[in-house]
Amino acid sequence: MATTTRGPVTMRLCFFSAAALFLLCFLVPAAVAEERFYEFVVQETLVKRLCNTQKIITVNGQFPGPTIEVYDGDTVAIRAVNMARYNVTLHWHGLRQLRNGWADGPEFVTQCPIRPGGSYTYRFAIQGQEGTLWWHAHSSWLRATVHGALLIRPRPGVPYPFPKPHSEFPIILAEWWRRDPIAVLRQSMITGAPPNVSDAILINGQPGDFLECSAQETSIIPVAAGETTLLRIINAAMNTELFVSLAGHKMTVVAADAMYTKPFETTVVLLGPGQTTDVLVTAHAAPGRYYLAARAYASAQGVPFDNTTATAIFQYKGGAGCPTTAGGAGAAGAVAGAGVGAGAAGGAGAVAGTGAGAGTFNGSLGRSKYSGGNPGRAGPAPMLPYLPAYNDTNTATAFSNSIRSPAPVKVPGPVTQEVFTTVGFGLFNCMPGPFCQGPNNTRFGASMNNVSFQLPNTVSLLQAHYHHIPGVFTDDFPPMPPVFFDFTSQNVPRALWQPVKGTKLYRVRYGAVVQIVFQDTGIFAAEEHPMHIHGYHFYVLATGFGNYDPVRDAHKFNLVDPPSRNTIGVPVGGWAVVRFVADNPGVWLVHCHIDAHLTGGLGMALLVEDGEAELEATMAPPLDLPLCAL
């Protein structure tokens, strides 16, 4: 449910002549922002997937949830009413929320949860942002089914920095469990073992043609021959980075994380959980039907993952069908100009995958046993795209390195505060038994700089900071690891595997130029970690493999046109360097967007102090801010 009302700008015209007034009344709406109101009812809903009907938590009974469509400059109010049985909060992923952490949403970081039967209105302004973002629950594992698109259009009259598409279509990638995701998490929390992997990958809420009882509901993307469609791709998956490919068509990347990029062509897109990518696709192929497919990029060796493939159908209006097999050279050189050979099936330089179906399309180069099982669908089967092997780090790296800002930028500097932090796994020692079922009779965990992040449960971190409540957190998060070692070695001494639990924040001066180095570790397993910083976009200056060396790697910094992002994939067994100006006061969560890692402790928070001016201070909390249960 959404309503809009006009702002007061149109009232300032009484002194103009009638002719001028007529002209201005015609022109002014392009500059007028709107106030938009939505009501989100969080509730249980019965849905059927994979031949099974089960209850899931949704917003307004929709899965995926409602799409929010706004313009830059709008103000938004979203009343969240919790009619479900779980506590819930909502996060507006990628919105800056300037001075307004109260609307950011992570549970016990900026607010206490909305309890069953309660409500809270998130109020925020869209300020200088446009593109594809998304919203999701930020409480336990509810975001598995509580998520949706957040589309910010340019102010009326302001064009895109690329040819205007004829149509657009959101593509929301997600994961599906045959069990309640909260039960999956609880089992892991009790036993200490990593949570079970999902049972299917989804595109717009559906697994597609390749899984049982799914072909009738496969998502359709309608296109017209010769026209260009903007696909707004969102990775809302809980724990899986995903490759995406479209049969018979190239994609032109034009934005990532709601920031425009230098356009480049590709046949494969990679998105970590939390990331978004906008691509233009021109329908220039023979009219028919073509699969858009998504499957895992599994960077960690020996770690289980969901190896299913989700499909949607890119369908020409009035098309008479299309070839039943794909041609071409596979995913070789998938990213234009990247010069890397990568491929799943038929591509040069294919890398052996992990898990069932490695290096093939769902374990078979042809159709799966479910692929042709939709009697209501006439004509030839859609064309299949080639996807990289599950562990194709070459293609993943080539894609990520191709993203650049569209024009030279002024990178902030010099650096005044720097954090070098490890990101990786850890194992907690425990007494053998039913609560000690992790690897080698331990409990699974994760950490940053050996601190496994623990949330409070009596008051949020932002409330404790704003009201000067003692004993909730400390501000001594270490700016460097307590011990330096060969971080990416596969033989890290076991004495370094056990982190320390704590609620430690890192204090940042307002206006500081902050540089963070994220360093992956080989503890238990090296893996790519999509790191998200709330309240900020940041410049990605460089990424690389191995141990970061500030002297050796300085020449790799892109100080000309680095991409601006809110979520960065730290390469498996590697590092990433990001930089930003601390111009947004408050408490802002920094975490891996793989939820199995976040719940294991892979997070921390920045405490950005107020500046000296009135507009450099955190806003006062809203009156309806939820209270914590006593």
mmCIF file of C-alpha atoms in Angstrom, residues 305-502:
data_model
loop_
_atom_site.group_PDB
_atom_site.id
_atom_site.type_symbol
_atom_site.label_atom_id
_atom_site.label_comp_id
_atom_site.label_asym_id
_atom_site.label_seq_id
_atom_site.Cartn_x
_atom_site.Cartn_y
_atom_site.Cartn_z
ATOM 1 C CA PHE A 305 26.986 -25.199 -1.035
ATOM 2 C CA ASP A 306 23.696 -25.219 -2.931
ATOM 3 C CA ASN A 307 24.571 -26.491 -6.422
ATOM 4 C CA THR A 308 21.113 -26.062 -7.985
ATOM 5 C CA THR A 309 20.514 -23.721 -10.901
ATOM 6 C CA ALA A 310 17.629 -21.254 -11.011
ATOM 7 C CA THR A 311 16.096 -20.192 -14.309
ATOM 8 C CA ALA A 312 13.784 -17.511 -15.614
ATOM 9 C CA ILE A 313 12.715 -17.084 -19.244
ATOM 10 C CA PHE A 314 13.640 -14.064 -21.352
ATOM 11 C CA GLN A 315 10.647 -14.257 -23.701
ATOM 12 C CA TYR A 316 10.120 -12.288 -26.893
ATOM 13 C CA LYS A 317 6.580 -11.075 -27.346
ATOM 14 C CA GLY A 318 5.004 -13.069 -30.139
ATOM 15 C CA GLY A 319 8.142 -15.190 -30.573
ATOM 16 C CA ALA A 320 7.816 -18.511 -32.345
ATOM 17 C CA GLY A 321 10.439 -20.367 -30.345
ATOM 18 C CA CYS A 322 14.208 -20.589 -30.364
ATOM 19 C CA PRO A 323 17.027 -23.134 -30.683
ATOM 20 C CA THR A 324 17.118 -25.910 -28.109
ATOM 21 C CA THR A 325 20.895 -25.941 -27.617
ATOM 22 C CA ALA A 326 23.351 -23.190 -26.940
ATOM 23 C CA GLY A 327 26.191 -22.341 -29.255
ATOM 24 C CA GLY A 328 29.293 -20.245 -28.916
ATOM 25 C CA ALA A 329 32.490 -20.646 -26.986
ATOM 26 C CA GLY A 330 31.166 -21.045 -23.473
ATOM 27 C CA ALA A 331 32.202 -18.474 -20.893
ATOM 28 C CA ALA A 332 35.670 -17.972 -22.340
ATOM 29 C CA GLY A 333 36.617 -14.337 -21.890
ATOM 30 C CA ALA A 334 33.246 -13.762 -20.292
ATOM 31 C CA VAL A 335 34.004 -10.160 -19.404
ATOM 32 C CA ALA A 336 34.773 -8.080 -22.464
ATOM 33 C CA GLY A 337 38.421 -7.093 -22.554
ATOM 34 C CA ALA A 338 39.287 -9.129 -19.476
ATOM 35 C CA GLY A 339 41.479 -11.547 -21.367
ATOM 36 C CA VAL A 340 40.828 -14.500 -19.078
ATOM 37 C CA GLY A 341 39.826 -17.954 -20.198
ATOM 38 C CA ALA A 342 37.062 -19.348 -18.040
ATOM 39 C CA GLY A 343 34.241 -21.697 -18.669
ATOM 40 C CA ALA A 344 31.831 -24.203 -17.306
ATOM 41 C CA ALA A 345 30.904 -26.268 -20.310
ATOM 42 C CA GLY A 346 32.674 -25.763 -23.596
ATOM 43 C CA GLY A 347 34.669 -22.741 -22.424
ATOM 44 C CA ALA A 348 38.432 -22.588 -22.539
ATOM 45 C CA GLY A 349 40.325 -22.933 -19.303
ATOM 46 C CA ALA A 350 37.465 -24.503 -17.392
ATOM 47 C CA VAL A 351 38.106 -24.961 -13.677
ATOM 48 C CA ALA A 352 36.912 -28.107 -11.935
ATOM 49 C CA GLY A 353 33.934 -27.314 -9.732
ATOM 50 C CA THR A 354 32.986 -28.650 -6.328
ATOM 51 C CA GLY A 355 29.869 -30.588 -5.502
ATOM 52 C CA ALA A 356 27.411 -32.359 -7.762
ATOM 53 C CA GLY A 357 27.170 -31.120 -11.300
ATOM 54 C CA ALA A 358 30.516 -29.336 -11.248
ATOM 55 C CA GLY A 359 31.492 -27.820 -14.554
ATOM 56 C CA THR A 360 28.108 -28.549 -16.113
ATOM 57 C CA PHE A 361 24.645 -27.051 -16.129
ATOM 58 C CA ASN A 362 22.983 -28.668 -13.100
ATOM 59 C CA GLY A 363 25.004 -31.826 -13.597
ATOM 60 C CA SER A 364 24.038 -32.297 -17.244
ATOM 61 C CA LEU A 365 24.960 -30.610 -20.494
ATOM 62 C CA GLY A 366 21.407 -31.121 -21.686
ATOM 63 C CA ARG A 367 18.018 -30.665 -20.064
ATOM 64 C CA SER A 368 17.359 -32.048 -16.601
ATOM 65 C CA LYS A 369 14.544 -34.496 -15.996
ATOM 66 C CA TYR A 370 12.261 -31.580 -15.132
ATOM 67 C CA SER A 371 13.301 -29.286 -17.972
ATOM 68 C CA GLY A 372 10.604 -30.142 -20.454
ATOM 69 C CA GLY A 373 7.854 -30.898 -18.016
ATOM 70 C CA ASN A 374 5.527 -27.991 -18.615
ATOM 71 C CA PRO A 375 2.727 -29.145 -20.941
ATOM 72 C CA GLY A 376 1.221 -25.678 -20.946
ATOM 73 C CA ARG A 377 4.254 -24.170 -22.602
ATOM 74 C CA ALA A 378 4.200 -24.512 -26.392
ATOM 75 C CA GLY A 379 7.167 -24.367 -28.745
ATOM 76 C CA PRO A 380 10.782 -25.449 -28.451
ATOM 77 C CA ALA A 381 12.563 -25.435 -25.128
ATOM 78 C CA PRO A 382 14.426 -22.214 -24.270
ATOM 79 C CA MET A 383 18.114 -21.890 -25.057
ATOM 80 C CA LEU A 384 20.487 -22.591 -22.176
ATOM 81 C CA PRO A 385 23.286 -20.180 -21.280
ATOM 82 C CA TYR A 386 26.747 -21.294 -20.312
ATOM 83 C CA LEU A 387 27.711 -20.535 -16.734
ATOM 84 C CA PRO A 388 31.196 -20.608 -15.210
ATOM 85 C CA ALA A 389 32.279 -23.514 -13.044
ATOM 86 C CA TYR A 390 31.227 -23.210 -9.429
ATOM 87 C CA ASN A 391 34.737 -22.279 -8.285
ATOM 88 C CA ASP A 392 35.736 -20.135 -11.275
ATOM 89 C CA THR A 393 37.612 -17.412 -9.418
ATOM 90 C CA ASN A 394 39.172 -16.137 -12.668
ATOM 91 C CA THR A 395 35.799 -15.113 -14.078
ATOM 92 C CA ALA A 396 34.626 -13.754 -10.722
ATOM 93 C CA THR A 397 37.747 -11.599 -10.422
ATOM 94 C CA ALA A 398 37.621 -10.401 -14.026
ATOM 95 C CA PHE A 399 34.036 -9.246 -13.624
ATOM 96 C CA SER A 400 34.624 -7.420 -10.342
ATOM 97 C CA ASN A 401 37.763 -5.708 -11.650
ATOM 98 C CA SER A 402 35.865 -4.388 -14.680
ATOM 99 C CA ILE A 403 33.639 -2.146 -12.549
ATOM 100 C CA ARG A 404 34.810 1.478 -12.618
ATOM 101 C CA SER A 405 33.298 4.876 -11.877
ATOM 102 C CA PRO A 406 32.024 6.529 -15.067
ATOM 103 C CA ALA A 407 34.371 9.527 -14.755
ATOM 104 C CA PRO A 408 37.450 10.520 -12.754
ATOM 105 C CA VAL A 409 36.657 11.077 -9.077
ATOM 106 C CA LYS A 410 38.339 12.960 -6.274
ATOM 107 C CA VAL A 411 39.456 10.173 -3.959
ATOM 108 C CA PRO A 412 39.552 11.478 -0.364
ATOM 109 C CA GLY A 413 42.941 11.784 1.274
ATOM 110 C CA PRO A 414 45.236 11.811 3.069
ATOM 111 C CA VAL A 415 44.100 8.946 5.291
ATOM 112 C CA THR A 416 43.635 10.028 8.917
ATOM 113 C CA GLN A 417 42.301 6.768 10.408
ATOM 114 C CA GLU A 418 43.149 3.290 9.155
ATOM 115 C CA VAL A 419 41.911 -0.157 10.097
ATOM 116 C CA PHE A 420 43.552 -3.376 8.980
ATOM 117 C CA THR A 421 41.156 -6.178 9.814
ATOM 118 C CA THR A 422 41.099 -9.879 9.183
ATOM 119 C CA VAL A 423 37.805 -11.408 8.054
ATOM 120 C CA GLY A 424 37.371 -15.124 8.411
ATOM 121 C CA PHE A 425 36.315 -18.136 10.374
ATOM 122 C CA GLY A 426 37.164 -19.388 13.820
ATOM 123 C CA LEU A 427 36.399 -22.427 15.924
ATOM 124 C CA PHE A 428 35.459 -22.349 19.605
ATOM 125 C CA ASN A 429 36.663 -25.174 21.813
ATOM 126 C CA CYS A 430 33.912 -27.033 23.657
ATOM 127 C CA MET A 431 33.201 -30.245 25.545
ATOM 128 C CA PRO A 432 32.344 -33.080 23.124
ATOM 129 C CA GLY A 433 28.612 -33.700 22.976
ATOM 130 C CA PRO A 434 25.384 -32.605 21.266
ATOM 131 C CA PHE A 435 26.297 -28.915 21.626
ATOM 132 C CA CYS A 436 29.747 -29.366 20.110
ATOM 133 C CA GLN A 437 29.056 -30.602 16.580
ATOM 134 C CA GLY A 438 31.298 -28.256 14.623
ATOM 135 C CA PRO A 439 34.468 -29.288 12.788
ATOM 136 C CA ASN A 440 36.784 -31.453 14.916
ATOM 137 C CA ASN A 441 34.468 -31.276 17.971
ATOM 138 C CA THR A 442 34.284 -27.479 18.120
ATOM 139 C CA ARG A 443 31.644 -24.793 17.675
ATOM 140 C CA PHE A 444 31.707 -22.867 14.398
ATOM 141 C CA GLY A 445 32.413 -19.137 14.619
ATOM 142 C CA ALA A 446 33.777 -16.164 12.707
ATOM 143 C CA SER A 447 35.528 -12.930 13.559
ATOM 144 C CA MET A 448 37.152 -9.667 12.540
ATOM 145 C CA ASN A 449 40.597 -9.123 14.067
ATOM 146 C CA ASN A 450 39.926 -12.150 16.246
ATOM 147 C CA VAL A 451 36.830 -10.540 17.820
ATOM 148 C CA SER A 452 33.636 -12.532 17.311
ATOM 149 C CA PHE A 453 30.944 -9.844 17.337
ATOM 150 C CA GLN A 454 28.158 -10.201 19.896
ATOM 151 C CA LEU A 455 24.981 -8.123 19.812
ATOM 152 C CA PRO A 456 23.492 -6.711 23.020
ATOM 153 C CA ASN A 457 19.960 -7.737 23.957
ATOM 154 C CA THR A 458 18.762 -5.052 26.370
ATOM 155 C CA VAL A 459 19.250 -1.885 24.326
ATOM 156 C CA SER A 460 20.566 -1.075 20.857
ATOM 157 C CA LEU A 461 24.121 0.154 20.330
ATOM 158 C CA LEU A 462 22.889 3.454 18.886
ATOM 159 C CA GLN A 463 20.611 4.047 21.879
ATOM 160 C CA ALA A 464 23.457 3.247 24.270
ATOM 161 C CA HIS A 465 25.718 5.703 22.434
ATOM 162 C CA TYR A 466 23.117 8.463 22.111
ATOM 163 C CA HIS A 467 21.915 8.233 25.725
ATOM 164 C CA HIS A 468 25.373 7.490 27.210
ATOM 165 C CA ILE A 469 24.274 4.150 28.671
ATOM 166 C CA PRO A 470 27.318 2.369 30.123
ATOM 167 C CA GLY A 471 28.146 -1.309 29.996
ATOM 168 C CA VAL A 472 26.588 -2.070 26.602
ATOM 169 C CA PHE A 473 29.710 -1.928 24.431
ATOM 170 C CA THR A 474 33.347 -0.927 24.464
ATOM 171 C CA ASP A 475 35.037 1.271 21.868
ATOM 172 C CA ASP A 476 38.285 -0.679 21.698
ATOM 173 C CA PHE A 477 37.886 -2.685 18.506
ATOM 174 C CA PRO A 478 41.516 -3.323 17.513
ATOM 175 C CA PRO A 479 42.649 -1.386 14.408
ATOM 176 C CA MET A 480 44.974 -4.261 13.522
ATOM 177 C CA PRO A 481 45.153 -8.006 14.217
ATOM 178 C CA PRO A 482 46.467 -8.957 17.662
ATOM 179 C CA VAL A 483 48.958 -11.265 15.929
ATOM 180 C CA PHE A 484 50.358 -11.015 12.409
ATOM 181 C CA PHE A 485 50.831 -14.341 10.629
ATOM 182 C CA ASP A 486 50.612 -15.807 7.144
ATOM 183 C CA PHE A 487 46.908 -14.973 6.917
ATOM 184 C CA THR A 488 46.140 -16.946 3.770
ATOM 185 C CA SER A 489 48.137 -20.059 4.592
ATOM 186 C CA GLN A 490 46.250 -23.345 4.530
ATOM 187 C CA ASN A 491 48.190 -24.385 7.628
ATOM 188 C CA VAL A 492 47.460 -21.639 10.153
ATOM 189 C CA PRO A 493 48.517 -22.842 13.640
ATOM 190 C CA ARG A 494 45.517 -24.098 15.619
ATOM 191 C CA ALA A 495 46.414 -21.752 18.466
ATOM 192 C CA LEU A 496 45.192 -18.889 16.227
ATOM 193 C CA TRP A 497 41.854 -20.465 15.366
ATOM 194 C CA GLN A 498 39.880 -19.463 18.479
ATOM 195 C CA PRO A 499 38.490 -15.900 18.529
ATOM 196 C CA VAL A 500 37.345 -13.891 21.545
ATOM 197 C CA LYS A 501 33.701 -12.878 21.884
ATOM 198 C CA GLY A 502 32.970 -9.197 22.414
#
